PDB file with one MODEL, atoms N, CA, C and O in Angstrom:
MODEL        1
ATOM      1  N   MET A   1     103.023 102.025 106.903  1.00  0.00           N
ATOM      2  CA  MET A   1     101.698 102.248 107.025  1.00  0.00           C
ATOM      3  C   MET A   1     101.103 101.531 105.579  1.00  0.00           C
ATOM      4  O   MET A   1     101.432 101.877 104.444  1.00  0.00           O
ATOM      5  N   LYS A   2     100.290 100.612 105.876  1.00  0.00           N
ATOM      6  CA  LYS A   2      99.650 100.016 104.609  1.00  0.00           C
ATOM      7  C   LYS A   2      98.664 101.009 104.021  1.00  0.00           C
ATOM      8  O   LYS A   2      98.121 101.893 104.683  1.00  0.00           O
ATOM      9  N   THR A   3      98.454 100.772 102.584  1.00  0.00           N
ATOM     10  CA  THR A   3      97.527 101.558 101.992  1.00  0.00           C
ATOM     11  C   THR A   3      96.563 100.610 101.190  1.00  0.00           C
ATOM     12  O   THR A   3      96.886  99.490 100.794  1.00  0.00           O
ATOM     13  N   GLY A   4      95.552 101.101 101.033  1.00  0.00           N
ATOM     14  CA  GLY A   4      94.325 100.209 100.496  1.00  0.00           C
ATOM     15  C   GLY A   4      93.040 100.943 100.486  1.00  0.00           C
ATOM     16  O   GLY A   4      92.483 101.340  99.462  1.00  0.00           O
ATOM     17  N   SER A   5      92.594 101.102 101.732  1.00  0.00           N
ATOM     18  CA  SER A   5      91.256 101.630 101.765  1.00  0.00           C
ATOM     19  C   SER A   5      91.270 103.288 101.531  1.00  0.00           C
ATOM     20  O   SER A   5      92.277 103.992 101.611  1.00  0.00           O
ATOM     21  N   GLU A   6      90.114 103.678 101.267  1.00  0.00           N
ATOM     22  CA  GLU A   6      90.118 105.124 100.891  1.00  0.00           C
ATOM     23  C   GLU A   6      90.620 105.980 102.118  1.00  0.00           C
ATOM     24  O   GLU A   6      91.399 106.928 102.016  1.00  0.00           O
ATOM     25  N   LYS A   7      90.106 105.546 103.210  1.00  0.00           N
ATOM     26  CA  LYS A   7      90.484 106.376 104.436  1.00  0.00           C
ATOM     27  C   LYS A   7      92.027 106.189 104.774  1.00  0.00           C
ATOM     28  O   LYS A   7      92.733 107.068 105.268  1.00  0.00           O
ATOM     29  N   GLN A   8      92.388 105.063 104.472  1.00  0.00           N
ATOM     30  CA  GLN A   8      94.099 104.982 104.616  1.00  0.00           C
ATOM     31  C   GLN A   8      94.712 105.970 103.634  1.00  0.00           C
ATOM     32  O   GLN A   8      95.618 106.752 103.922  1.00  0.00           O
ATOM     33  N   GLN A   9      94.129 105.857 102.452  1.00  0.00           N
ATOM     34  CA  GLN A   9      94.933 106.720 101.382  1.00  0.00           C
ATOM     35  C   GLN A   9      94.718 108.319 101.768  1.00  0.00           C
ATOM     36  O   GLN A   9      95.580 109.133 101.438  1.00  0.00           O
ATOM     37  N   VAL A  10      93.581 108.709 102.452  1.00  0.00           N
ATOM     38  CA  VAL A  10      93.443 110.093 102.907  1.00  0.00           C
ATOM     39  C   VAL A  10      94.357 110.442 103.972  1.00  0.00           C
ATOM     40  O   VAL A  10      95.038 111.467 104.001  1.00  0.00           O
ATOM     41  N   VAL A  11      94.330 109.486 104.886  1.00  0.00           N
ATOM     42  CA  VAL A  11      95.433 109.757 106.083  1.00  0.00           C
ATOM     43  C   VAL A  11      96.932 109.725 105.627  1.00  0.00           C
ATOM     44  O   VAL A  11      97.732 110.555 106.058  1.00  0.00           O
ATOM     45  N   GLN A  12      97.284 108.755 104.756  1.00  0.00           N
ATOM     46  CA  GLN A  12      98.649 108.859 104.069  1.00  0.00           C
ATOM     47  C   GLN A  12      98.787 110.323 103.381  1.00  0.00           C
ATOM     48  O   GLN A  12      99.721 111.082 103.635  1.00  0.00           O
ATOM     49  N   SER A  13      97.894 110.576 102.612  1.00  0.00           N
ATOM     50  CA  SER A  13      98.017 112.054 101.833  1.00  0.00           C
ATOM     51  C   SER A  13      98.148 113.145 102.890  1.00  0.00           C
ATOM     52  O   SER A  13      98.908 114.085 102.659  1.00  0.00           O
ATOM     53  N   GLU A  14      97.397 113.085 104.142  1.00  0.00           N
ATOM     54  CA  GLU A  14      97.563 114.150 105.039  1.00  0.00           C
ATOM     55  C   GLU A  14      98.836 114.121 105.679  1.00  0.00           C
ATOM     56  O   GLU A  14      99.469 115.160 105.866  1.00  0.00           O
ATOM     57  N   LEU A  15      99.321 112.815 106.086  1.00  0.00           N
ATOM     58  CA  LEU A  15     100.726 112.794 106.584  1.00  0.00           C
ATOM     59  C   LEU A  15     101.721 113.291 105.750  1.00  0.00           C
ATOM     60  O   LEU A  15     102.563 114.074 106.189  1.00  0.00           O
ATOM     61  N   LEU A  16     101.712 112.858 104.410  1.00  0.00           N
ATOM     62  CA  LEU A  16     102.802 113.474 103.516  1.00  0.00           C
ATOM     63  C   LEU A  16     102.660 114.915 103.414  1.00  0.00           C
ATOM     64  O   LEU A  16     103.690 115.583 103.323  1.00  0.00           O
ATOM     65  N   SER A  17     101.518 115.493 103.416  1.00  0.00           N
ATOM     66  CA  SER A  17     101.383 116.940 103.484  1.00  0.00           C
ATOM     67  C   SER A  17     102.131 117.584 104.657  1.00  0.00           C
ATOM     68  O   SER A  17     103.045 118.405 104.575  1.00  0.00           O
ATOM     69  N   ARG A  18     101.610 117.093 105.703  1.00  0.00           N
ATOM     70  CA  ARG A  18     102.274 117.531 107.048  1.00  0.00           C
ATOM     71  C   ARG A  18     103.707 117.454 107.047  1.00  0.00           C
ATOM     72  O   ARG A  18     104.376 118.378 107.509  1.00  0.00           O
ATOM     73  N   LEU A  19     104.311 116.255 106.485  1.00  0.00           N
ATOM     74  CA  LEU A  19     105.731 116.114 106.499  1.00  0.00           C
ATOM     75  C   LEU A  19     106.425 117.079 105.548  1.00  0.00           C
ATOM     76  O   LEU A  19     107.591 117.438 105.715  1.00  0.00           O
ATOM     77  N   LYS A  20     105.744 117.434 104.662  1.00  0.00           N
ATOM     78  CA  LYS A  20     106.333 118.479 103.525  1.00  0.00           C
ATOM     79  C   LYS A  20     106.465 119.698 104.370  1.00  0.00           C
ATOM     80  O   LYS A  20     107.546 120.284 104.424  1.00  0.00           O
ATOM     81  N   LYS A  21     105.247 120.184 105.147  1.00  0.00           N
ATOM     82  CA  LYS A  21     105.245 121.396 105.749  1.00  0.00           C
ATOM     83  C   LYS A  21     106.501 121.414 106.873  1.00  0.00           C
ATOM     84  O   LYS A  21     107.199 122.412 107.049  1.00  0.00           O
ATOM     85  N   ILE A  22     106.662 120.251 107.544  1.00  0.00           N
ATOM     86  CA  ILE A  22     107.662 120.347 108.500  1.00  0.00           C
ATOM     87  C   ILE A  22     109.072 120.397 107.696  1.00  0.00           C
ATOM     88  O   ILE A  22     109.990 121.067 108.170  1.00  0.00           O
ATOM     89  N   GLU A  23     109.230 119.743 106.576  1.00  0.00           N
ATOM     90  CA  GLU A  23     110.405 120.006 105.869  1.00  0.00           C
ATOM     91  C   GLU A  23     110.778 121.415 105.657  1.00  0.00           C
ATOM     92  O   GLU A  23     111.910 121.876 105.803  1.00  0.00           O
ATOM     93  N   GLY A  24     109.702 122.067 105.293  1.00  0.00           N
ATOM     94  CA  GLY A  24     109.782 123.551 104.859  1.00  0.00           C
ATOM     95  C   GLY A  24     110.155 124.201 106.175  1.00  0.00           C
ATOM     96  O   GLY A  24     111.089 124.999 106.094  1.00  0.00           O
ATOM     97  N   GLN A  25     109.619 124.022 107.366  1.00  0.00           N
ATOM     98  CA  GLN A  25     109.889 124.552 108.638  1.00  0.00           C
ATOM     99  C   GLN A  25     111.414 124.317 109.001  1.00  0.00           C
ATOM    100  O   GLN A  25     112.070 125.210 109.538  1.00  0.00           O
ATOM    101  N   VAL A  26     111.968 123.046 108.679  1.00  0.00           N
ATOM    102  CA  VAL A  26     113.404 122.798 108.968  1.00  0.00           C
ATOM    103  C   VAL A  26     114.250 123.660 107.984  1.00  0.00           C
ATOM    104  O   VAL A  26     115.310 124.144 108.381  1.00  0.00           O
ATOM    105  N   ARG A  27     113.869 123.840 106.877  1.00  0.00           N
ATOM    106  CA  ARG A  27     114.577 124.696 105.862  1.00  0.00           C
ATOM    107  C   ARG A  27     114.601 126.090 106.325  1.00  0.00           C
ATOM    108  O   ARG A  27     115.644 126.742 106.276  1.00  0.00           O
ATOM    109  N   GLY A  28     113.511 126.572 106.768  1.00  0.00           N
ATOM    110  CA  GLY A  28     113.381 127.845 107.374  1.00  0.00           C
ATOM    111  C   GLY A  28     114.275 128.121 108.579  1.00  0.00           C
ATOM    112  O   GLY A  28     114.716 129.255 108.765  1.00  0.00           O
ATOM    113  N   VAL A  29     114.549 127.112 109.396  1.00  0.00           N
ATOM    114  CA  VAL A  29     115.291 127.236 110.560  1.00  0.00           C
ATOM    115  C   VAL A  29     116.907 127.152 110.095  1.00  0.00           C
ATOM    116  O   VAL A  29     117.817 127.762 110.656  1.00  0.00           O
ATOM    117  N   GLN A  30     117.038 126.334 109.041  1.00  0.00           N
ATOM    118  CA  GLN A  30     118.566 126.455 108.480  1.00  0.00           C
ATOM    119  C   GLN A  30     118.834 127.797 108.123  1.00  0.00           C
ATOM    120  O   GLN A  30     119.843 128.376 108.524  1.00  0.00           O
ATOM    121  N   LYS A  31     117.842 128.415 107.265  1.00  0.00           N
ATOM    122  CA  LYS A  31     118.189 129.859 106.844  1.00  0.00           C
ATOM    123  C   LYS A  31     118.157 130.725 108.038  1.00  0.00           C
ATOM    124  O   LYS A  31     118.979 131.642 108.060  1.00  0.00           O
ATOM    125  N   MET A  32     117.394 130.601 108.980  1.00  0.00           N
ATOM    126  CA  MET A  32     117.510 131.629 110.261  1.00  0.00           C
ATOM    127  C   MET A  32     118.879 131.466 110.672  1.00  0.00           C
ATOM    128  O   MET A  32     119.521 132.496 110.877  1.00  0.00           O
ATOM    129  N   ILE A  33     119.506 130.209 110.848  1.00  0.00           N
ATOM    130  CA  ILE A  33     120.796 130.184 111.519  1.00  0.00           C
ATOM    131  C   ILE A  33     121.795 130.792 110.393  1.00  0.00           C
ATOM    132  O   ILE A  33     122.655 131.599 110.745  1.00  0.00           O
ATOM    133  N   GLN A  34     121.698 130.476 109.306  1.00  0.00           N
ATOM    134  CA  GLN A  34     122.599 131.240 108.242  1.00  0.00           C
ATOM    135  C   GLN A  34     122.518 132.748 108.366  1.00  0.00           C
ATOM    136  O   GLN A  34     123.503 133.475 108.233  1.00  0.00           O
ATOM    137  N   ASP A  35     121.323 133.172 108.620  1.00  0.00           N
ATOM    138  CA  ASP A  35     121.044 134.587 108.571  1.00  0.00           C
ATOM    139  C   ASP A  35     121.534 135.272 109.984  1.00  0.00           C
ATOM    140  O   ASP A  35     121.530 136.494 110.137  1.00  0.00           O
ATOM    141  N   GLY A  36     121.888 134.498 110.834  1.00  0.00           N
ATOM    142  CA  GLY A  36     122.250 134.848 112.270  1.00  0.00           C
ATOM    143  C   GLY A  36     121.128 135.283 113.097  1.00  0.00           C
ATOM    144  O   GLY A  36     121.321 136.032 114.054  1.00  0.00           O
ATOM    145  N   ARG A  37     119.756 134.781 112.727  1.00  0.00           N
ATOM    146  CA  ARG A  37     118.726 135.182 113.685  1.00  0.00           C
ATOM    147  C   ARG A  37     118.985 134.824 115.112  1.00  0.00           C
ATOM    148  O   ARG A  37     119.884 134.042 115.420  1.00  0.00           O
ATOM    149  N   SER A  38     118.201 135.395 115.980  1.00  0.00           N
ATOM    150  CA  SER A  38     118.456 135.165 117.258  1.00  0.00           C
ATOM    151  C   SER A  38     118.089 133.706 117.737  1.00  0.00           C
ATOM    152  O   SER A  38     117.256 133.069 117.092  1.00  0.00           O
ATOM    153  N   CYS A  39     118.673 133.177 118.822  1.00  0.00           N
ATOM    154  CA  CYS A  39     118.543 131.844 119.282  1.00  0.00           C
ATOM    155  C   CYS A  39     117.097 131.681 119.876  1.00  0.00           C
ATOM    156  O   CYS A  39     116.543 130.582 119.880  1.00  0.00           O
ATOM    157  N   GLY A  40     116.489 132.849 120.392  1.00  0.00           N
ATOM    158  CA  GLY A  40     115.043 132.674 120.849  1.00  0.00           C
ATOM    159  C   GLY A  40     114.390 132.385 119.624  1.00  0.00           C
ATOM    160  O   GLY A  40     113.841 131.284 119.582  1.00  0.00           O
ATOM    161  N   ASP A  41     114.309 133.165 118.531  1.00  0.00           N
ATOM    162  CA  ASP A  41     113.613 133.017 117.477  1.00  0.00           C
ATOM    163  C   ASP A  41     113.713 131.412 116.983  1.00  0.00           C
ATOM    164  O   ASP A  41     112.752 130.661 116.819  1.00  0.00           O
ATOM    165  N   ILE A  42     114.990 131.120 116.808  1.00  0.00           N
ATOM    166  CA  ILE A  42     115.244 129.775 116.388  1.00  0.00           C
ATOM    167  C   ILE A  42     114.537 128.723 117.317  1.00  0.00           C
ATOM    168  O   ILE A  42     113.875 127.791 116.861  1.00  0.00           O
ATOM    169  N   VAL A  43     114.720 128.932 118.568  1.00  0.00           N
ATOM    170  CA  VAL A  43     114.230 127.725 119.412  1.00  0.00           C
ATOM    171  C   VAL A  43     112.602 127.726 119.360  1.00  0.00           C
ATOM    172  O   VAL A  43     111.964 126.675 119.431  1.00  0.00           O
ATOM    173  N   ILE A  44     112.045 128.894 119.241  1.00  0.00           N
ATOM    174  CA  ILE A  44     110.625 128.902 119.057  1.00  0.00           C
ATOM    175  C   ILE A  44     110.199 128.149 117.737  1.00  0.00           C
ATOM    176  O   ILE A  44     109.131 127.539 117.674  1.00  0.00           O
ATOM    177  N   GLN A  45     110.968 128.213 116.831  1.00  0.00           N
ATOM    178  CA  GLN A  45     110.507 127.544 115.498  1.00  0.00           C
ATOM    179  C   GLN A  45     110.850 126.150 115.726  1.00  0.00           C
ATOM    180  O   GLN A  45     110.117 125.312 115.202  1.00  0.00           O
ATOM    181  N   LEU A  46     111.912 125.733 116.469  1.00  0.00           N
ATOM    182  CA  LEU A  46     112.299 124.302 116.793  1.00  0.00           C
ATOM    183  C   LEU A  46     111.095 123.778 117.511  1.00  0.00           C
ATOM    184  O   LEU A  46     110.599 122.708 117.158  1.00  0.00           O
ATOM    185  N   GLY A  47     110.609 124.459 118.479  1.00  0.00           N
ATOM    186  CA  GLY A  47     109.427 123.951 119.281  1.00  0.00           C
ATOM    187  C   GLY A  47     108.165 123.608 118.423  1.00  0.00           C
ATOM    188  O   GLY A  47     107.416 122.653 118.629  1.00  0.00           O
ATOM    189  N   ALA A  48     108.054 124.491 117.479  1.00  0.00           N
ATOM    190  CA  ALA A  48     106.903 124.306 116.472  1.00  0.00           C
ATOM    191  C   ALA A  48     106.976 123.013 115.594  1.00  0.00           C
ATOM    192  O   ALA A  48     106.035 122.292 115.263  1.00  0.00           O
ATOM    193  N   ILE A  49     108.443 122.865 115.260  1.00  0.00           N
ATOM    194  CA  ILE A  49     108.814 121.478 114.377  1.00  0.00           C
ATOM    195  C   ILE A  49     108.586 120.315 115.330  1.00  0.00           C
ATOM    196  O   ILE A  49     108.092 119.280 114.884  1.00  0.00           O
ATOM    197  N   LYS A  50     108.896 120.414 116.550  1.00  0.00           N
ATOM    198  CA  LYS A  50     108.932 119.209 117.350  1.00  0.00           C
ATOM    199  C   LYS A  50     107.350 118.978 117.742  1.00  0.00           C
ATOM    200  O   LYS A  50     106.946 117.829 117.923  1.00  0.00           O
ATOM    201  N   ALA A  51     106.596 119.942 117.849  1.00  0.00           N
ATOM    202  CA  ALA A  51     105.115 119.702 118.118  1.00  0.00           C
ATOM    203  C   ALA A  51     104.365 119.016 116.761  1.00  0.00           C
ATOM    204  O   ALA A  51     103.462 118.180 116.810  1.00  0.00           O
ATOM    205  N   ALA A  52     104.911 119.528 115.665  1.00  0.00           N
ATOM    206  CA  ALA A  52     104.296 118.956 114.381  1.00  0.00           C
ATOM    207  C   ALA A  52     104.845 117.600 114.168  1.00  0.00           C
ATOM    208  O   ALA A  52     104.023 116.789 113.740  1.00  0.00           O
ATOM    209  N   VAL A  53     106.013 117.181 114.362  1.00  0.00           N
ATOM    210  CA  VAL A  53     106.449 115.764 114.433  1.00  0.00           C
ATOM    211  C   VAL A  53     105.781 114.886 115.203  1.00  0.00           C
ATOM    212  O   VAL A  53     105.403 113.799 114.767  1.00  0.00           O
ATOM    213  N   ASN A  54     105.559 115.333 116.550  1.00  0.00           N
ATOM    214  CA  ASN A  54     104.831 114.759 117.435  1.00  0.00           C
ATOM    215  C   ASN A  54     103.334 114.268 116.978  1.00  0.00           C
ATOM    216  O   ASN A  54     102.863 113.140 117.126  1.00  0.00           O
ATOM    217  N   ARG A  55     102.699 115.440 116.369  1.00  0.00           N
ATOM    218  CA  ARG A  55     101.306 115.132 115.881  1.00  0.00           C
ATOM    219  C   ARG A  55     101.332 114.115 114.734  1.00  0.00           C
ATOM    220  O   ARG A  55     100.399 113.328 114.576  1.00  0.00           O
ATOM    221  N   VAL A  56     102.427 114.138 113.922  1.00  0.00           N
ATOM    222  CA  VAL A  56     102.511 112.954 112.812  1.00  0.00           C
ATOM    223  C   VAL A  56     102.655 111.691 113.471  1.00  0.00           C
ATOM    224  O   VAL A  56     102.015 110.700 113.121  1.00  0.00           O
ATOM    225  N   GLY A  57     103.496 111.697 114.438  1.00  0.00           N
ATOM    226  CA  GLY A  57     103.773 110.327 115.211  1.00  0.00           C
ATOM    227  C   GLY A  57     102.578 109.743 115.883  1.00  0.00           C
ATOM    228  O   GLY A  57     102.338 108.536 115.880  1.00  0.00           O
ATOM    229  N   ILE A  58     101.834 110.657 116.463  1.00  0.00           N
ATOM    230  CA  ILE A  58     100.445 110.193 117.359  1.00  0.00           C
ATOM    231  C   ILE A  58      99.412 109.651 116.125  1.00  0.00           C
ATOM    232  O   ILE A  58      98.636 108.724 116.358  1.00  0.00           O
ATOM    233  N   THR A  59      99.458 110.214 114.978  1.00  0.00           N
ATOM    234  CA  THR A  59      98.559 109.864 113.958  1.00  0.00           C
ATOM    235  C   THR A  59      99.014 108.578 113.417  1.00  0.00           C
ATOM    236  O   THR A  59      98.180 107.682 113.286  1.00  0.00           O
ATOM    237  N   VAL A  60     100.232 108.382 113.090  1.00  0.00           N
ATOM    238  CA  VAL A  60     100.854 106.966 112.735  1.00  0.00           C
ATOM    239  C   VAL A  60     100.714 105.974 113.872  1.00  0.00           C
ATOM    240  O   VAL A  60     100.453 104.812 113.564  1.00  0.00           O
ATOM    241  N   LEU A  61     100.840 106.259 115.010  1.00  0.00           N
ATOM    242  CA  LEU A  61     100.514 105.320 116.046  1.00  0.00           C
ATOM    243  C   LEU A  61      99.079 104.849 116.088  1.00  0.00           C
ATOM    244  O   LEU A  61      98.766 103.662 116.176  1.00  0.00           O
ATOM    245  N   GLY A  62      98.200 105.891 116.016  1.00  0.00           N
ATOM    246  CA  GLY A  62      96.836 105.623 115.987  1.00  0.00           C
ATOM    247  C   GLY A  62      96.448 104.749 114.786  1.00  0.00           C
ATOM    248  O   GLY A  62      95.558 103.918 114.964  1.00  0.00           O
ATOM    249  N   CYS A  63      96.994 104.849 113.651  1.00  0.00           N
ATOM    250  CA  CYS A  63      96.717 103.965 112.440  1.00  0.00           C
ATOM    251  C   CYS A  63      97.340 102.562 112.805  1.00  0.00           C
ATOM    252  O   CYS A  63      96.713 101.540 112.528  1.00  0.00           O
ATOM    253  N   HIS A  64      98.499 102.511 113.388  1.00  0.00           N
ATOM    254  CA  HIS A  64      99.161 101.167 113.732  1.00  0.00           C
ATOM    255  C   HIS A  64      98.181 100.260 114.710  1.00  0.00           C
ATOM    256  O   HIS A  64      97.932  99.065 114.551  1.00  0.00           O
ATOM    257  N   LEU A  65      97.693 101.112 115.748  1.00  0.00           N
ATOM    258  CA  LEU A  65      96.721 100.430 116.522  1.00  0.00           C
ATOM    259  C   LEU A  65      95.652  99.930 115.836  1.00  0.00           C
ATOM    260  O   LEU A  65      95.365  98.735 115.907  1.00  0.00           O
ATOM    261  N   ALA A  66      95.020 100.724 115.168  1.00  0.00           N
ATOM    262  CA  ALA A  66      93.731 100.426 114.367  1.00  0.00           C
ATOM    263  C   ALA A  66      93.848  99.096 113.445  1.00  0.00           C
ATOM    264  O   ALA A  66      93.015  98.198 113.328  1.00  0.00           O
ATOM    265  N   GLU A  67      95.110  99.223 112.827  1.00  0.00           N
ATOM    266  CA  GLU A  67      95.386  98.220 111.875  1.00  0.00           C
ATOM    267  C   GLU A  67      95.422  96.900 112.665  1.00  0.00           C
ATOM    268  O   GLU A  67      94.714  95.951 112.331  1.00  0.00           O
ATOM    269  N   LYS A  68      96.180  96.858 113.620  1.00  0.00           N
ATOM    270  CA  LYS A  68      96.582  95.665 114.432  1.00  0.00           C
ATOM    271  C   LYS A  68      95.202  95.053 114.989  1.00  0.00           C
ATOM    272  O   LYS A  68      94.958  93.856 114.840  1.00  0.00           O
ATOM    273  N   ILE A  69      94.314  95.923 115.635  1.00  0.00           N
ATOM    274  CA  ILE A  69      93.115  95.516 116.202  1.00  0.00           C
ATOM    275  C   ILE A  69      92.049  95.064 115.191  1.00  0.00           C
ATOM    276  O   ILE A  69      91.318  94.100 115.418  1.00  0.00           O
ATOM    277  N   GLU A  70      91.984  95.810 114.044  1.00  0.00           N
ATOM    278  CA  GLU A  70      91.197  95.160 112.913  1.00  0.00           C
ATOM    279  C   GLU A  70      91.628  93.961 112.507  1.00  0.00           C
ATOM    280  O   GLU A  70      90.794  93.075 112.321  1.00  0.00           O
ATOM    281  N   ASN A  71      92.790  93.752 112.330  1.00  0.00           N
ATOM    282  CA  ASN A  71      93.474  92.343 111.809  1.00  0.00           C
ATOM    283  C   ASN A  71      93.079  91.377 112.894  1.00  0.00           C
ATOM    284  O   ASN A  71      92.584  90.293 112.585  1.00  0.00           O
ATOM    285  N   ASP A  72      93.289  91.741 114.239  1.00  0.00           N
ATOM    286  CA  ASP A  72      92.953  90.764 115.168  1.00  0.00           C
ATOM    287  C   ASP A  72      91.535  90.399 115.099  1.00  0.00           C
ATOM    288  O   ASP A  72      91.268  89.197 115.091  1.00  0.00           O
ATOM    289  N   LEU A  73      90.630  91.221 115.049  1.00  0.00           N
ATOM    290  CA  LEU A  73      89.276  91.023 114.953  1.00  0.00           C
ATOM    291  C   LEU A  73      88.947  90.262 113.697  1.00  0.00           C
ATOM    292  O   LEU A  73      88.173  89.310 113.792  1.00  0.00           O
ATOM    293  N   ARG A  74      89.444  90.576 112.565  1.00  0.00           N
ATOM    294  CA  ARG A  74      89.158  89.751 111.465  1.00  0.00           C
ATOM    295  C   ARG A  74      89.727  88.235 111.682  1.00  0.00           C
ATOM    296  O   ARG A  74      88.967  87.292 111.461  1.00  0.00           O
ATOM    297  N   GLU A  75      90.880  88.038 112.057  1.00  0.00           N
ATOM    298  CA  GLU A  75      91.442  86.670 112.263  1.00  0.00           C
ATOM    299  C   GLU A  75      91.146  86.084 113.489  1.00  0.00           C
ATOM    300  O   GLU A  75      91.741  85.043 113.765  1.00  0.00           O
ATOM    301  N   ASP A  76      90.266  86.591 114.360  1.00  0.00           N
ATOM    302  CA  ASP A  76      89.740  86.111 115.693  1.00  0.00           C
ATOM    303  C   ASP A  76      90.939  85.850 116.362  1.00  0.00           C
ATOM    304  O   ASP A  76      91.064  84.674 116.703  1.00  0.00           O
ATOM    305  N   ASN A  77      91.906  86.641 116.664  1.00  0.00           N
ATOM    306  CA  ASN A  77      92.996  86.662 117.351  1.00  0.00           C
ATOM    307  C   ASN A  77      92.775  87.454 118.676  1.00  0.00           C
ATOM    308  O   ASN A  77      91.952  88.365 118.767  1.00  0.00           O
ATOM    309  N   ASP A  78      93.627  87.007 119.760  1.00  0.00           N
ATOM    310  CA  ASP A  78      93.580  87.703 120.981  1.00  0.00           C
ATOM    311  C   ASP A  78      94.209  89.104 120.793  1.00  0.00           C
ATOM    312  O   ASP A  78      95.262  89.209 120.165  1.00  0.00           O
ATOM    313  N   VAL A  79      93.564  90.220 121.341  1.00  0.00           N
ATOM    314  CA  VAL A  79      94.145  91.559 121.024  1.00  0.00           C
ATOM    315  C   VAL A  79      95.215  91.845 122.086  1.00  0.00           C
ATOM    316  O   VAL A  79      95.927  92.822 121.855  1.00  0.00           O
ATOM    317  N   ASN A  80      95.430  91.205 123.127  1.00  0.00           N
ATOM    318  CA  ASN A  80      96.452  91.447 124.078  1.00  0.00           C
ATOM    319  C   ASN A  80      97.771  91.548 123.662  1.00  0.00           C
ATOM    320  O   ASN A  80      98.541  92.380 124.142  1.00  0.00           O
ATOM    321  N   GLU A  81      98.142  90.592 122.625  1.00  0.00           N
ATOM    322  CA  GLU A  81      99.496  90.655 121.871  1.00  0.00           C
ATOM    323  C   GLU A  81      99.618  92.103 121.234  1.00  0.00           C
ATOM    324  O   GLU A  81     100.589  92.834 121.431  1.00  0.00           O
ATOM    325  N   SER A  82      98.623  92.406 120.518  1.00  0.00           N
ATOM    326  CA  SER A  82      98.619  93.578 119.655  1.00  0.00           C
ATOM    327  C   SER A  82      98.781  94.942 120.623  1.00  0.00           C
ATOM    328  O   SER A  82      99.464  95.918 120.315  1.00  0.00           O
ATOM    329  N   LEU A  83      98.101  94.815 121.705  1.00  0.00           N
ATOM    330  CA  LEU A  83      98.130  95.943 122.765  1.00  0.00           C
ATOM    331  C   LEU A  83      99.546  96.117 123.214  1.00  0.00           C
ATOM    332  O   LEU A  83     100.072  97.229 123.264  1.00  0.00           O
ATOM    333  N   ALA A  84     100.224  94.891 123.575  1.00  0.00           N
ATOM    334  CA  ALA A  84     101.524  94.806 124.163  1.00  0.00           C
ATOM    335  C   ALA A  84     102.541  95.442 123.021  1.00  0.00           C
ATOM    336  O   ALA A  84     103.515  96.131 123.326  1.00  0.00           O
ATOM    337  N   ASP A  85     102.213  95.148 121.814  1.00  0.00           N
ATOM    338  CA  ASP A  85     103.061  95.497 120.866  1.00  0.00           C
ATOM    339  C   ASP A  85     102.970  97.021 120.736  1.00  0.00           C
ATOM    340  O   ASP A  85     104.005  97.687 120.700  1.00  0.00           O
ATOM    341  N   PHE A  86     101.709  97.616 120.661  1.00  0.00           N
ATOM    342  CA  PHE A  86     101.517  98.957 120.665  1.00  0.00           C
ATOM    343  C   PHE A  86     102.118  99.845 121.714  1.00  0.00           C
ATOM    344  O   PHE A  86     102.508 100.997 121.527  1.00  0.00           O
ATOM    345  N   ILE A  87     102.151  99.100 122.967  1.00  0.00           N
ATOM    346  CA  ILE A  87     102.677  99.880 124.138  1.00  0.00           C
ATOM    347  C   ILE A  87     104.250  99.914 123.986  1.00  0.00           C
ATOM    348  O   ILE A  87     104.951 100.832 124.412  1.00  0.00           O
ATOM    349  N   THR A  88     104.724  98.765 123.308  1.00  0.00           N
ATOM    350  CA  THR A  88     106.372  99.012 123.097  1.00  0.00           C
ATOM    351  C   THR A  88     106.626  99.966 122.011  1.00  0.00           C
ATOM    352  O   THR A  88     107.658 100.636 122.046  1.00  0.00           O
ATOM    353  N   ILE A  89     105.803 100.091 121.070  1.00  0.00           N
ATOM    354  CA  ILE A  89     106.043 100.939 119.918  1.00  0.00           C
ATOM    355  C   ILE A  89     105.868 102.543 120.506  1.00  0.00           C
ATOM    356  O   ILE A  89     106.582 103.472 120.129  1.00  0.00           O
ATOM    357  N   PHE A  90     104.813 102.658 121.465  1.00  0.00           N
ATOM    358  CA  PHE A  90     104.593 103.949 122.012  1.00  0.00           C
ATOM    359  C   PHE A  90     105.610 104.306 122.950  1.00  0.00           C
ATOM    360  O   PHE A  90     105.987 105.478 122.964  1.00  0.00           O
ATOM    361  N   LYS A  91     106.060 103.558 123.657  1.00  0.00           N
ATOM    362  CA  LYS A  91     107.290 103.803 124.571  1.00  0.00           C
ATOM    363  C   LYS A  91     108.589 104.176 123.820  1.00  0.00           C
ATOM    364  O   LYS A  91     109.393 104.977 124.295  1.00  0.00           O
ATOM    365  N   ARG A  92     108.758 103.582 122.664  1.00  0.00           N
ATOM    366  CA  ARG A  92     109.917 104.042 121.666  1.00  0.00           C
ATOM    367  C   ARG A  92     109.736 105.514 121.224  1.00  0.00           C
ATOM    368  O   ARG A  92     110.668 106.318 121.188  1.00  0.00           O
ATOM    369  N   PHE A  93     108.269 105.837 120.841  1.00  0.00           N
ATOM    370  CA  PHE A  93     107.977 107.152 120.350  1.00  0.00           C
ATOM    371  C   PHE A  93     108.253 108.128 121.303  1.00  0.00           C
ATOM    372  O   PHE A  93     108.889 109.139 121.003  1.00  0.00           O
ATOM    373  N   SER A  94     107.747 107.876 122.650  1.00  0.00           N
ATOM    374  CA  SER A  94     107.738 108.965 123.492  1.00  0.00           C
ATOM    375  C   SER A  94     108.895 108.951 124.387  1.00  0.00           C
ATOM    376  O   SER A  94     109.049 109.852 125.211  1.00  0.00           O
TER     377      SER A  94
ENDMDL
END
């Protein structure tokens, strides 16, 4: 993710904050396993982690698409290549 604009810096800060929270959740699951907590409790936490990672991924995908389209418009390029690139990346993510 490129940085530069104030909006991009805010998004980057929010993403890093979310990732730190996810890191804390993962450490919590590690402790749950060490403490012998029930599999059901662990699975619930893993689901929350998965959802949080997906939200980060969707945000990054949105930023990627916006950067590509903005660049295409600025450079007067055809956006179809950028859309094809986005679809490829989206398929890898999902």
